[in-house]
Amino acid sequence: MDFDAMFDAQLNALKEEGNYRIFAELERQCGAFPRAKSHDEETPDEVTVWCSNDYLGMGQNAHIREVMKDAIDSCGTGAGGTRNISGTNNHHVALERELADLHGKEAALLFTSGYVSNWAALSTLGGRLPDAVILSDELNHASMIEGIRHSRAKKVIWKHNDPEDLDRKLAALPANAPKIVAFESVYSMDGDICPMKEIVEVAEKHGAMTYLDEVHAVGLYGPRGGGVSEREGLAHRITLIEGTLGKAYGCMGGYITGSAAMCDFVRSFASGFIFTTALPPAVAAAAKASVAYLKDSSEERHAQRDRVAYLRAQLDKQGIPHLGNASHIIPVMIKDPVKCRMLSDILMRDWGIYVQPINYPTVPKGTERLRFTPGPLHSYDDIDHLVEALSVLWKQCAIAHAVA
Amino acid sequence: MDFDAMFDAQLNALKEEGNYRIFAELERQCGAFPRAKSHDEETPDEVTVWCSNDYLGMGQNAHIREVMKDAIDSCGTGAGGTRNISGTNNHHVALERELADLHGKEAALLFTSGYVSNWAALSTLGGRLPDAVILSDELNHASMIEGIRHSRAKKVIWKHNDPEDLDRKLAALPANAPKIVAFESVYSMDGDICPMKEIVEVAEKHGAMTYLDEVHAVGLYGPRGGGVSEREGLAHRITLIEGTLGKAYGCMGGYITGSAAMCDFVRSFASGFIFTTALPPAVAAAAKASVAYLKDSSEERHAQRDRVAYLRAQLDKQGIPHLGNASHIIPVMIKDPVKCRMLSDILMRDWGIYVQPINYPTVPKGTERLRFTPGPLHSYDDIDHLVEALSVLWKQCAIAHAVA
């Protein structure tokens, strides 16, 4: 059987619809973020990265780097085992304590990624609580969707950010079924923020557990970086807060926080937690240092907000439409996969601006976009350069019509 | 609804059957492997680790550590994005080339862990090849089982390491259905090695794809560490070889290798690949250095084999039964979860020997064991000390009867 021909057929279909992905090969320049060397032909040697999720540039923070290097020299390059079989290091335990404290919870549980934390926690909660029903916001991330699917629990999708729809759907369920309301604080592709208080109140009214994904918010919102739930004073009313160490904290890994019993439950039953090598202790040490750093320092958050406001204002001045939202994410809608790719290519080749085209399946077809994430390390000159490039492109007829 | 009470009820059931897991909190001492500081009370401050999957002690290799630290200083602590959205670094690309070369394949694809590589690749292959049937060895790892389950493809389980049973089961399937034969080279809990040539021949006879998990073999077997498939000269006949960077290579991450079309297919469609932050470039750099190092150096492999043979011989001399197999893994069967835990506790507390009890769900109930993985860094004195401890415990009546 010619398997390669079967693979090629599906890949060709992707290419024909413009959704085939080409990765930009970069070499981030530590100390010069957001600058990176480009390893691709036909691009300038140095480019400015405009689409990183290392939102605050913590990945180049000298203190975090030193902590990580010191831990490599003291513990080595890897964990050497699963958490159960020789892989638990004091750095993992200390990081879990730090994360529990960040969200004011009894306990935390560390995973190899945010994806795995959502997948493993939701599949375990949904799969092991008898007759559980998971109520999932319709725009939840793929990792939550796959976790819910894997749990084989009953799933009810509610309208995006609509507490009234959630209320109706909760009311229609049996009173004695365990209910899990799964949602995000900041939705990464539109950058909108959920009406958290209303959602929590609806969930409480129906005795449902709340499962909140804060991956695009931890480190960025709240006085200690505890996310939108901290900023809104709601963390203590959320059953489970999930977050990542791979975005604002500049490292790698994911986690859940909540009651000691709940974390112990997931620890004890989640296949995706049990049967995998633990994070390198050095990554855990670096992540702990980054979480602790951003508990104390708000300078990066303030600078980020300043750059976000400045980019929005400059885009408005030039009449370049962008999605309005209350977050740090600035989507410019292109609505066509081929044109989105073309714009991205021109920005990279002619302007040294790297912004990946966001196409299906990351966003629905027809909502393709460029997604900008300004951070504290982007200068005003960087922003002016970006806006100039977009203005020039916007004025070119073909593109102006294309996105009108 | 009292969710914590529901969690506690299931945790209490685990505790009652002796399967509740307690993680040993260690601090590996780089430069002194297999020694680690213990952070637990009632244990000696320093213990010898006997159950690590850092099989060759590469985690403390000075060259690999330097490469990782240098990459931290040049690229930072994290990748900053998914592979598609700003997260592909030159170190990821170079590592993928190194892995393709290791197995003599056209391409490789990197994942955040071996677990994720199995889960994502099998769920994508099984889910997207129309009418696919996955034929799974009955002792395959949890990550493969979950990937197959997630694919919702038809699943046929064949008897462990039994090519004749596989042949019968393949013959019973429709000729035109795409078939995937999924198996491992070294099964980590019994340490047995599959009859690879026979399995490959049966698969070829039926036009089935072969999916081989070599996570407990890469770095350890074959003249360049390419695994059992390299040693047997069979790599070119296997469709997909999956491996890990978190065991013998001492780092973190997983991968698949195979045809360019197949790797591109998984890259383009696997949720668990697409929607997750890439490995830190420094981890990729260290892993590449480790793979390259073990392509050239066989010293660690030879020393490991020597220690394995010595431990087996000493156990035999003392009449301590252990599972016979042709690998580096030495299981001593206890067959009771409570006694297994007790033995492990005594070894740790009284002898400074750390070997985690292996209980359900890692192994079937009734097959609980201590699993020893001697490596090049265990001295003959270490081995003598371990065998002495086991002999003393074996002679104590209660335990001798317990395991008789």
Short mmCIF file of N, CA, C and O in Angstrom, two decimals, chain B residues 133-138 148 153-158 165-166 169-170 173 180:
data_model
loop_
_atom_site.label_atom_id
_atom_site.label_comp_id
_atom_site.label_asym_id
_atom_site.label_seq_id
_atom_site.Cartn_x
_atom_site.Cartn_y
_atom_site.Cartn_z
N VAL B 133 -6.79 0.59 10.19
CA VAL B 133 -6.85 -0.34 11.31
C VAL B 133 -5.48 -0.33 11.99
O VAL B 133 -4.46 -0.45 11.30
N ILE B 134 -5.47 -0.17 13.30
CA ILE B 134 -4.20 -0.20 14.02
C ILE B 134 -4.08 -1.51 14.77
O ILE B 134 -4.97 -1.87 15.56
N LEU B 135 -3.01 -2.24 14.48
CA LEU B 135 -2.76 -3.52 15.15
C LEU B 135 -1.72 -3.27 16.22
O LEU B 135 -0.55 -2.97 15.93
N SER B 136 -2.13 -3.40 17.47
CA SER B 136 -1.33 -2.94 18.59
C SER B 136 -0.89 -4.12 19.46
O SER B 136 -1.72 -4.91 19.92
N ASP B 137 0.41 -4.23 19.69
CA ASP B 137 0.92 -5.25 20.63
C ASP B 137 0.23 -5.04 21.98
O ASP B 137 0.08 -3.91 22.44
N GLU B 138 -0.14 -6.13 22.63
CA GLU B 138 -0.97 -5.99 23.84
C GLU B 138 -0.25 -5.31 25.00
O GLU B 138 -0.88 -4.86 25.94
N ILE B 148 -4.04 5.68 20.00
CA ILE B 148 -4.93 4.82 19.20
C ILE B 148 -6.38 5.09 19.59
O ILE B 148 -7.25 5.25 18.74
N ALA B 153 -9.77 5.02 15.30
CA ALA B 153 -9.62 4.01 14.25
C ALA B 153 -9.96 2.65 14.85
O ALA B 153 -9.96 2.47 16.07
N LYS B 154 -10.23 1.68 13.98
CA LYS B 154 -10.43 0.33 14.45
C LYS B 154 -9.12 -0.19 15.04
O LYS B 154 -8.04 0.05 14.48
N LYS B 155 -9.21 -0.85 16.18
CA LYS B 155 -8.02 -1.33 16.87
C LYS B 155 -8.09 -2.84 17.03
O LYS B 155 -9.11 -3.38 17.44
N VAL B 156 -7.00 -3.49 16.69
CA VAL B 156 -6.90 -4.94 16.89
C VAL B 156 -5.68 -5.20 17.75
O VAL B 156 -4.57 -4.76 17.42
N ILE B 157 -5.87 -5.88 18.87
CA ILE B 157 -4.74 -6.17 19.76
C ILE B 157 -4.18 -7.54 19.43
O ILE B 157 -4.93 -8.51 19.32
N TRP B 158 -2.88 -7.62 19.24
CA TRP B 158 -2.25 -8.94 19.00
C TRP B 158 -1.41 -9.32 20.19
O TRP B 158 -0.98 -8.49 20.98
N ASP B 165 0.44 -14.59 15.70
CA ASP B 165 -0.87 -14.02 16.01
C ASP B 165 -1.12 -12.77 15.18
O ASP B 165 -2.22 -12.56 14.65
N LEU B 166 -0.08 -11.96 15.03
CA LEU B 166 -0.20 -10.76 14.18
C LEU B 166 -0.57 -11.16 12.75
O LEU B 166 -1.44 -10.55 12.12
N LYS B 169 -4.16 -12.08 12.48
CA LYS B 169 -5.06 -10.93 12.63
C LYS B 169 -5.00 -10.00 11.41
O LYS B 169 -6.00 -9.42 11.02
N LEU B 170 -3.82 -9.88 10.83
CA LEU B 170 -3.72 -9.09 9.60
C LEU B 170 -4.49 -9.77 8.47
O LEU B 170 -5.18 -9.11 7.68
N LEU B 173 -8.22 -9.09 8.04
CA LEU B 173 -8.70 -7.73 7.73
C LEU B 173 -8.88 -7.56 6.23
O LEU B 173 -8.24 -8.25 5.44
N ILE B 180 -1.77 -0.42 10.25
CA ILE B 180 -0.61 0.11 10.97
C ILE B 180 -0.26 -0.88 12.08
O ILE B 180 -1.08 -1.10 12.99
#
